[in-house]
CSV table of C-alpha atoms and ligand atoms in Angstrom, one decimal:
chain,number,residue,atom,x,y,z
A,1,MET,CA,34.5,34.9,149.0
A,2,GLU,CA,31.5,36.0,147.3
A,3,ALA,CA,31.4,39.8,146.7
A,4,MET,CA,28.2,40.5,148.8
A,5,GLU,CA,29.7,38.4,151.7
A,6,GLN,CA,33.0,40.3,151.4
A,7,VAL,CA,31.4,43.8,151.3
A,8,ARG,CA,29.1,42.8,154.4
A,9,GLU,CA,32.6,42.0,156.3
A,10,TRP,CA,33.9,45.4,155.3
A,11,VAL,CA,30.8,47.1,156.4
A,12,GLY,CA,31.2,45.4,159.7
A,13,MET,CA,34.8,46.5,160.1
A,14,ALA,CA,34.6,50.1,158.8
A,15,GLY,CA,34.9,52.9,161.4
A,16,ARG,CA,33.6,55.3,158.7
A,17,ILE,CA,31.8,55.0,155.8
A,18,THR,CA,31.2,57.5,152.9
A,19,VAL,CA,28.4,56.6,150.1
A,20,LEU,CA,28.6,58.6,146.8
A,21,THR,CA,25.2,58.6,145.2
A,22,GLY,CA,24.2,59.4,141.6
A,23,ALA,CA,20.8,59.5,140.0
A,24,GLY,CA,20.6,55.8,140.1
A,25,MET,CA,20.0,56.1,143.8
A,26,SER,CA,16.6,57.7,143.0
A,27,ALA,CA,15.8,55.6,140.3
A,28,GLU,CA,13.7,53.0,142.0
A,29,SER,CA,11.7,56.0,143.6
A,30,GLY,CA,10.6,56.9,140.2
A,31,VAL,CA,13.2,60.0,139.6
A,32,PRO,CA,14.7,59.7,135.9
A,33,THR,CA,18.4,59.4,135.7
A,34,PHE,CA,20.3,61.3,133.1
A,35,ARG,CA,22.0,58.8,130.7
A,36,GLY,CA,20.6,55.5,131.1
A,37,PRO,CA,17.3,54.3,129.1
A,38,GLY,CA,14.8,57.0,129.8
A,39,GLY,CA,17.4,59.2,131.0
A,40,LEU,CA,16.6,62.9,130.9
A,41,TRP,CA,19.7,64.0,128.7
A,42,ARG,CA,18.5,61.5,126.2
A,43,THR,CA,15.1,63.6,125.6
A,44,PHE,CA,16.6,67.1,126.6
A,45,ARG,CA,19.7,69.2,125.8
A,46,PRO,CA,21.5,70.1,128.8
A,47,GLU,CA,22.9,73.4,126.8
A,48,ASP,CA,19.0,74.3,126.6
A,49,LEU,CA,18.2,73.9,130.2
A,50,ALA,CA,21.0,73.3,132.6
A,51,THR,CA,23.5,76.1,131.9
A,52,PRO,CA,23.6,79.9,133.3
A,53,GLU,CA,23.3,80.9,129.7
A,54,ALA,CA,20.3,79.1,129.1
A,55,PHE,CA,18.6,80.6,131.9
A,56,GLY,CA,19.9,84.1,130.7
A,57,ARG,CA,18.3,83.4,127.2
A,58,ASP,CA,15.0,81.7,128.3
A,59,PRO,CA,14.5,81.7,132.2
A,60,LYS,CA,10.9,80.8,131.9
A,61,LEU,CA,11.8,77.6,129.8
A,62,VAL,CA,14.5,76.7,132.4
A,63,TRP,CA,12.2,77.4,135.2
A,64,GLU,CA,9.1,75.4,133.7
A,65,TRP,CA,11.5,72.3,133.3
A,66,TYR,CA,12.6,72.5,136.9
A,67,ASN,CA,9.1,72.9,138.0
A,68,TRP,CA,8.2,69.7,136.1
A,69,ARG,CA,11.1,68.0,137.9
A,70,ARG,CA,10.1,69.2,141.2
A,71,GLY,CA,6.6,68.0,140.7
A,72,LEU,CA,8.2,64.4,139.7
A,73,ILE,CA,10.5,64.6,143.0
A,74,ALA,CA,7.5,65.9,145.2
A,75,ALA,CA,5.4,62.6,144.1
A,76,ALA,CA,8.4,60.2,144.8
A,77,GLN,CA,9.0,58.7,148.1
A,78,PRO,CA,12.5,57.5,149.2
A,79,HIS,CA,12.9,53.7,149.0
A,80,LEU,CA,14.4,50.9,151.0
A,81,GLY,CA,17.7,51.8,150.1
A,82,HIS,CA,17.5,55.4,151.2
A,83,LEU,CA,16.0,53.9,154.4
A,84,ALA,CA,18.7,51.4,154.8
A,85,LEU,CA,21.5,54.2,154.7
A,86,ALA,CA,19.4,56.1,157.4
A,87,GLU,CA,19.1,53.0,159.6
A,88,TRP,CA,22.7,52.4,159.4
A,89,GLU,CA,23.2,55.8,160.9
A,90,GLN,CA,20.6,55.1,163.8
A,91,LEU,CA,22.4,52.0,164.5
A,92,GLY,CA,25.4,53.9,165.4
A,93,ALA,CA,27.5,53.9,162.1
A,94,ARG,CA,29.4,56.9,161.1
A,95,VAL,CA,28.0,57.2,157.6
A,96,THR,CA,28.4,60.4,155.5
A,97,VAL,CA,26.3,60.7,152.2
A,98,VAL,CA,27.8,62.6,149.5
A,99,THR,CA,25.2,62.9,146.7
A,100,GLN,CA,25.1,64.3,143.2
A,101,ASN,CA,21.3,64.2,143.4
A,102,VAL,CA,19.3,67.6,144.1
A,103,ASP,CA,16.0,65.8,145.1
A,104,GLY,CA,16.5,65.7,149.1
A,105,LEU,CA,15.4,62.0,149.0
A,106,HIS,CA,18.2,60.9,151.4
A,107,GLN,CA,17.1,63.6,153.9
A,108,ARG,CA,13.7,62.7,153.8
A,109,ALA,CA,14.6,59.0,154.6
A,110,GLY,CA,16.3,60.3,157.5
A,111,SER,CA,20.1,60.6,156.6
A,112,THR,CA,21.6,63.5,158.9
A,113,HIS,CA,25.1,63.7,157.1
A,114,VAL,CA,24.3,64.7,153.5
A,115,ILE,CA,26.5,66.7,151.4
A,116,GLU,CA,24.7,68.0,148.3
A,117,LEU,CA,27.3,68.6,145.7
A,118,HIS,CA,25.2,69.5,143.0
A,119,GLY,CA,22.8,71.7,145.2
A,120,SER,CA,19.3,71.3,145.8
A,121,ILE,CA,16.3,71.8,143.5
A,122,TRP,CA,14.4,73.1,146.7
A,123,LYS,CA,16.7,75.9,147.0
A,124,LEU,CA,16.2,79.2,145.1
A,125,ARG,CA,18.8,81.7,144.5
A,126,CYS,CA,19.3,85.0,143.1
A,127,VAL,CA,21.3,85.5,139.9
A,128,ALA,CA,22.3,89.0,141.1
A,129,CYS,CA,22.8,89.0,144.8
A,130,ARG,CA,23.7,86.6,147.8
A,131,TYR,CA,19.8,86.0,148.5
A,132,GLN,CA,18.6,82.5,149.0
A,133,ARG,CA,16.2,80.6,150.4
A,134,MET,CA,14.6,76.9,150.7
A,135,ASP,CA,11.4,76.6,149.0
A,136,TYR,CA,9.4,73.4,149.2
A,137,THR,CA,6.2,74.4,147.4
A,138,GLU,CA,5.5,72.1,144.6
A,139,GLU,CA,3.7,74.1,142.2
A,140,LEU,CA,6.1,77.1,141.9
A,141,THR,CA,4.8,80.3,139.8
A,142,PRO,CA,5.1,79.8,136.0
A,143,LEU,CA,7.7,82.5,136.0
A,144,PRO,CA,11.0,82.8,138.1
A,145,PRO,CA,10.2,84.6,141.2
A,146,VAL,CA,12.0,88.0,142.0
A,147,CYS,CA,14.6,88.6,144.6
A,148,PRO,CA,13.0,90.3,147.5
A,149,ASP,CA,16.6,92.0,148.2
A,150,CYS,CA,17.5,93.3,144.7
A,151,GLY,CA,14.8,92.7,142.2
A,152,GLY,CA,16.9,90.0,140.2
A,153,LEU,CA,15.5,86.6,138.9
A,154,LEU,CA,15.5,83.8,141.5
A,155,ARG,CA,17.0,80.7,139.9
A,156,PRO,CA,17.0,77.0,140.9
A,157,GLY,CA,19.8,76.3,143.4
A,158,VAL,CA,21.6,73.6,141.6
A,159,VAL,CA,24.9,73.4,140.0
A,160,TRP,CA,24.6,74.0,136.2
A,161,PHE,CA,27.1,73.0,133.6
A,162,GLY,CA,30.1,75.2,133.4
A,163,GLU,CA,29.7,76.1,137.0
A,164,ASN,CA,31.8,75.3,140.1
A,165,LEU,CA,30.8,73.0,142.8
A,166,PRO,CA,30.1,74.8,146.2
A,167,PRO,CA,33.5,74.8,147.6
A,168,MET,CA,32.5,73.9,151.1
A,169,ALA,CA,30.6,70.9,150.0
A,170,TRP,CA,33.5,69.9,147.7
A,171,GLU,CA,36.1,70.2,150.9
A,172,ALA,CA,33.9,68.1,153.1
A,173,SER,CA,33.4,65.4,150.6
A,174,MET,CA,37.0,65.0,150.2
A,175,GLU,CA,37.7,65.0,153.7
A,176,ALA,CA,35.0,62.6,154.4
A,177,VAL,CA,36.1,60.3,151.6
A,178,GLU,CA,40.0,60.7,152.5
A,179,GLU,CA,38.9,59.6,156.3
A,180,SER,CA,36.7,56.6,155.4
A,181,ASP,CA,37.4,53.0,155.7
A,182,LEU,CA,34.9,52.1,153.1
A,183,LEU,CA,33.3,53.9,150.3
A,184,LEU,CA,30.3,53.0,148.2
A,185,VAL,CA,29.7,54.4,145.0
A,186,ILE,CA,25.9,53.9,144.1
A,187,GLY,CA,23.9,54.7,141.0
A,188,THR,CA,26.4,56.7,139.0
A,189,THR,CA,28.1,56.7,135.5
A,190,GLY,CA,31.1,58.3,136.9
A,191,THR,CA,31.3,60.6,134.1
A,192,VAL,CA,30.8,63.9,135.6
A,193,TYR,CA,33.6,65.7,137.3
A,194,PRO,CA,34.9,66.6,140.1
A,195,ALA,CA,32.3,64.1,141.6
A,196,ALA,CA,33.8,61.3,139.9
A,197,GLN,CA,37.5,61.9,141.3
A,198,LEU,CA,36.1,60.7,144.7
A,199,ALA,CA,36.2,57.2,143.8
A,200,PRO,CA,39.9,57.0,142.8
A,201,LEU,CA,40.7,59.5,145.8
A,202,GLY,CA,39.1,56.8,148.2
A,203,ARG,CA,41.4,54.2,146.7
A,204,GLN,CA,44.5,56.1,146.9
A,205,ALA,CA,43.4,57.1,150.7
A,206,GLY,CA,43.3,53.5,151.3
A,207,ALA,CA,39.5,53.0,151.7
A,208,ARG,CA,37.7,49.7,150.3
A,209,VAL,CA,35.7,51.2,147.3
A,210,VAL,CA,32.9,49.1,146.3
A,211,GLU,CA,30.4,50.0,143.2
A,212,ILE,CA,26.6,49.1,143.7
A,213,ASN,CA,24.9,49.5,140.2
A,214,PRO,CA,22.9,47.0,138.0
A,215,VAL,CA,25.1,48.3,135.1
A,216,PRO,CA,28.5,48.5,136.5
A,217,SER,CA,30.7,51.3,135.2
A,218,GLY,CA,33.6,49.0,134.0
A,219,LEU,CA,35.8,51.6,135.8
A,220,ASP,CA,38.6,50.2,137.5
A,221,ALA,CA,38.5,52.3,140.7
A,222,PHE,CA,36.7,49.4,142.6
A,223,ASP,CA,37.8,46.7,145.1
A,224,ALA,CA,34.4,44.9,144.7
A,225,VAL,CA,31.1,45.6,142.5
A,226,LEU,CA,27.6,44.6,143.7
A,227,GLU,CA,25.8,44.3,140.3
A,228,GLY,CA,22.1,44.9,140.9
A,229,PRO,CA,19.4,47.8,142.1
A,230,CYS,CA,20.6,49.7,145.2
A,231,GLY,CA,17.0,49.1,146.7
A,232,GLU,CA,17.7,45.5,146.8
A,233,ILE,CA,21.4,45.4,147.7
A,234,LEU,CA,21.5,48.2,150.4
A,235,PRO,CA,19.1,46.5,152.9
A,236,GLN,CA,21.2,43.3,152.6
A,237,LEU,CA,24.4,45.2,153.7
A,238,LEU,CA,22.7,46.6,156.9
A,239,PRO,CA,24.7,45.5,159.9
A,240,ALA,CA,22.9,43.6,162.3
A,241,SER,CA,21.2,45.9,165.1
A,242,GLY,CA,23.8,46.8,167.7
A,243,ALA,CA,26.7,45.4,165.6
A,244,ALA,CA,27.7,48.7,163.9
A,245,ASN,CA,30.8,50.7,165.0
B,301,OAD,P1,23.7,58.9,135.3
B,301,OAD,O1,22.3,59.3,134.6
B,301,OAD,O2,24.7,59.5,134.3
B,301,OAD,O3,23.7,57.5,135.8
B,301,OAD,C1,22.9,57.0,136.4
B,301,OAD,C2,23.4,55.5,136.8
B,301,OAD,O4,22.7,54.8,137.8
B,301,OAD,C3,23.6,54.4,135.8
B,301,OAD,O5,25.2,54.0,136.0
B,301,OAD,C4,22.8,53.3,136.3
B,301,OAD,O6,22.9,52.3,135.5
B,301,OAD,C5,22.5,53.5,137.4
B,301,OAD,N1,21.4,52.8,138.0
B,301,OAD,C6,20.0,52.9,137.5
B,301,OAD,N2,19.2,52.4,138.2
B,301,OAD,C7,19.9,52.1,139.3
B,301,OAD,C8,19.5,51.3,140.7
B,301,OAD,N3,18.2,51.1,141.0
B,301,OAD,N4,20.2,51.2,141.6
B,301,OAD,C9,21.8,51.7,141.2
B,301,OAD,N5,22.0,52.3,140.4
B,301,OAD,C10,21.3,52.4,139.2
B,301,OAD,O7,23.7,59.8,136.8
B,301,OAD,P2,25.1,60.5,137.4
B,301,OAD,O8,26.1,59.8,137.3
B,301,OAD,O9,24.1,60.7,138.8
B,301,OAD,O10,24.7,66.9,137.0
B,301,OAD,O11,25.2,61.9,136.5
B,301,OAD,C11,26.0,63.0,137.2
B,301,OAD,C12,25.4,64.1,136.9
B,301,OAD,O12,25.2,64.3,135.5
B,301,OAD,C13,24.2,64.6,137.6
B,301,OAD,O13,24.3,64.8,138.9
B,301,OAD,C14,23.5,65.7,136.8
B,301,OAD,C15,24.1,65.1,135.4
B,301,OAD,O14,24.2,66.1,134.6
B,301,OAD,C16,24.2,68.0,137.2
B,301,OAD,O15,23.0,68.4,137.0
B,301,OAD,C17,25.3,69.2,137.6
């Protein structure tokens, strides 16, 4: 059976579906990935911009870089792949999206069960106390704002290198994967841990695990690989109206 037909059959049969997304999910919306051609980590060094030490050393530089990314993301729109995942839910499928992306595009497309493993670029949190808030202002101040509670600096609410994932998000992701019949792994090189553990975990737990990527990772964690851009592939997997579980 052709891979696409096979995966459509699994989608039709699945009681619960988890979708793990990476930067490639947002590529067709015009948000740069990290490691591919044009990837952010080809131009910038993560240790200069995406660590607590970098922010401690030069908060203005880090803040400016995140402001630039916020501008790119604010100008981007969810694409047909994001919309297909949201529509799946509306058709009655139990879909949980576990994303490594910080851009909020899944939520903007209408997905309601989204776990943000690496935080959100729209969240600001204090380096010194527990204060945090969502702030969707596109053009934030040129310097990091100051915490209204303690006067500390506010930083982007994303997970940086060397930091732990938010524990509740990680627990909820493992649970979703373990309870799923089908796990779709979309647009990730699978090189960043612990997110990369989720595909093998799904396999161990008995889920069908499918990769969707124009440049497949070559990892052996998958039961099927759909080679191509997710904006084209996901709409083709959408169950016919009323046929979802
Ligand atoms: P990468 O930049 O490592 O990988 C992007 C993947 O998306 C590659 O496998 C591409 O082939 C694929 N891709 C490109 N266009 C695509 C499309 N249209 N449809 C589907 N796939 C496509 O991004 P991640 O694996 O998400 O972490 O990177 C993981 C983490 O590394 C990020 O969350 C970030 C980064 O450092 C933190 O900031 C903590």
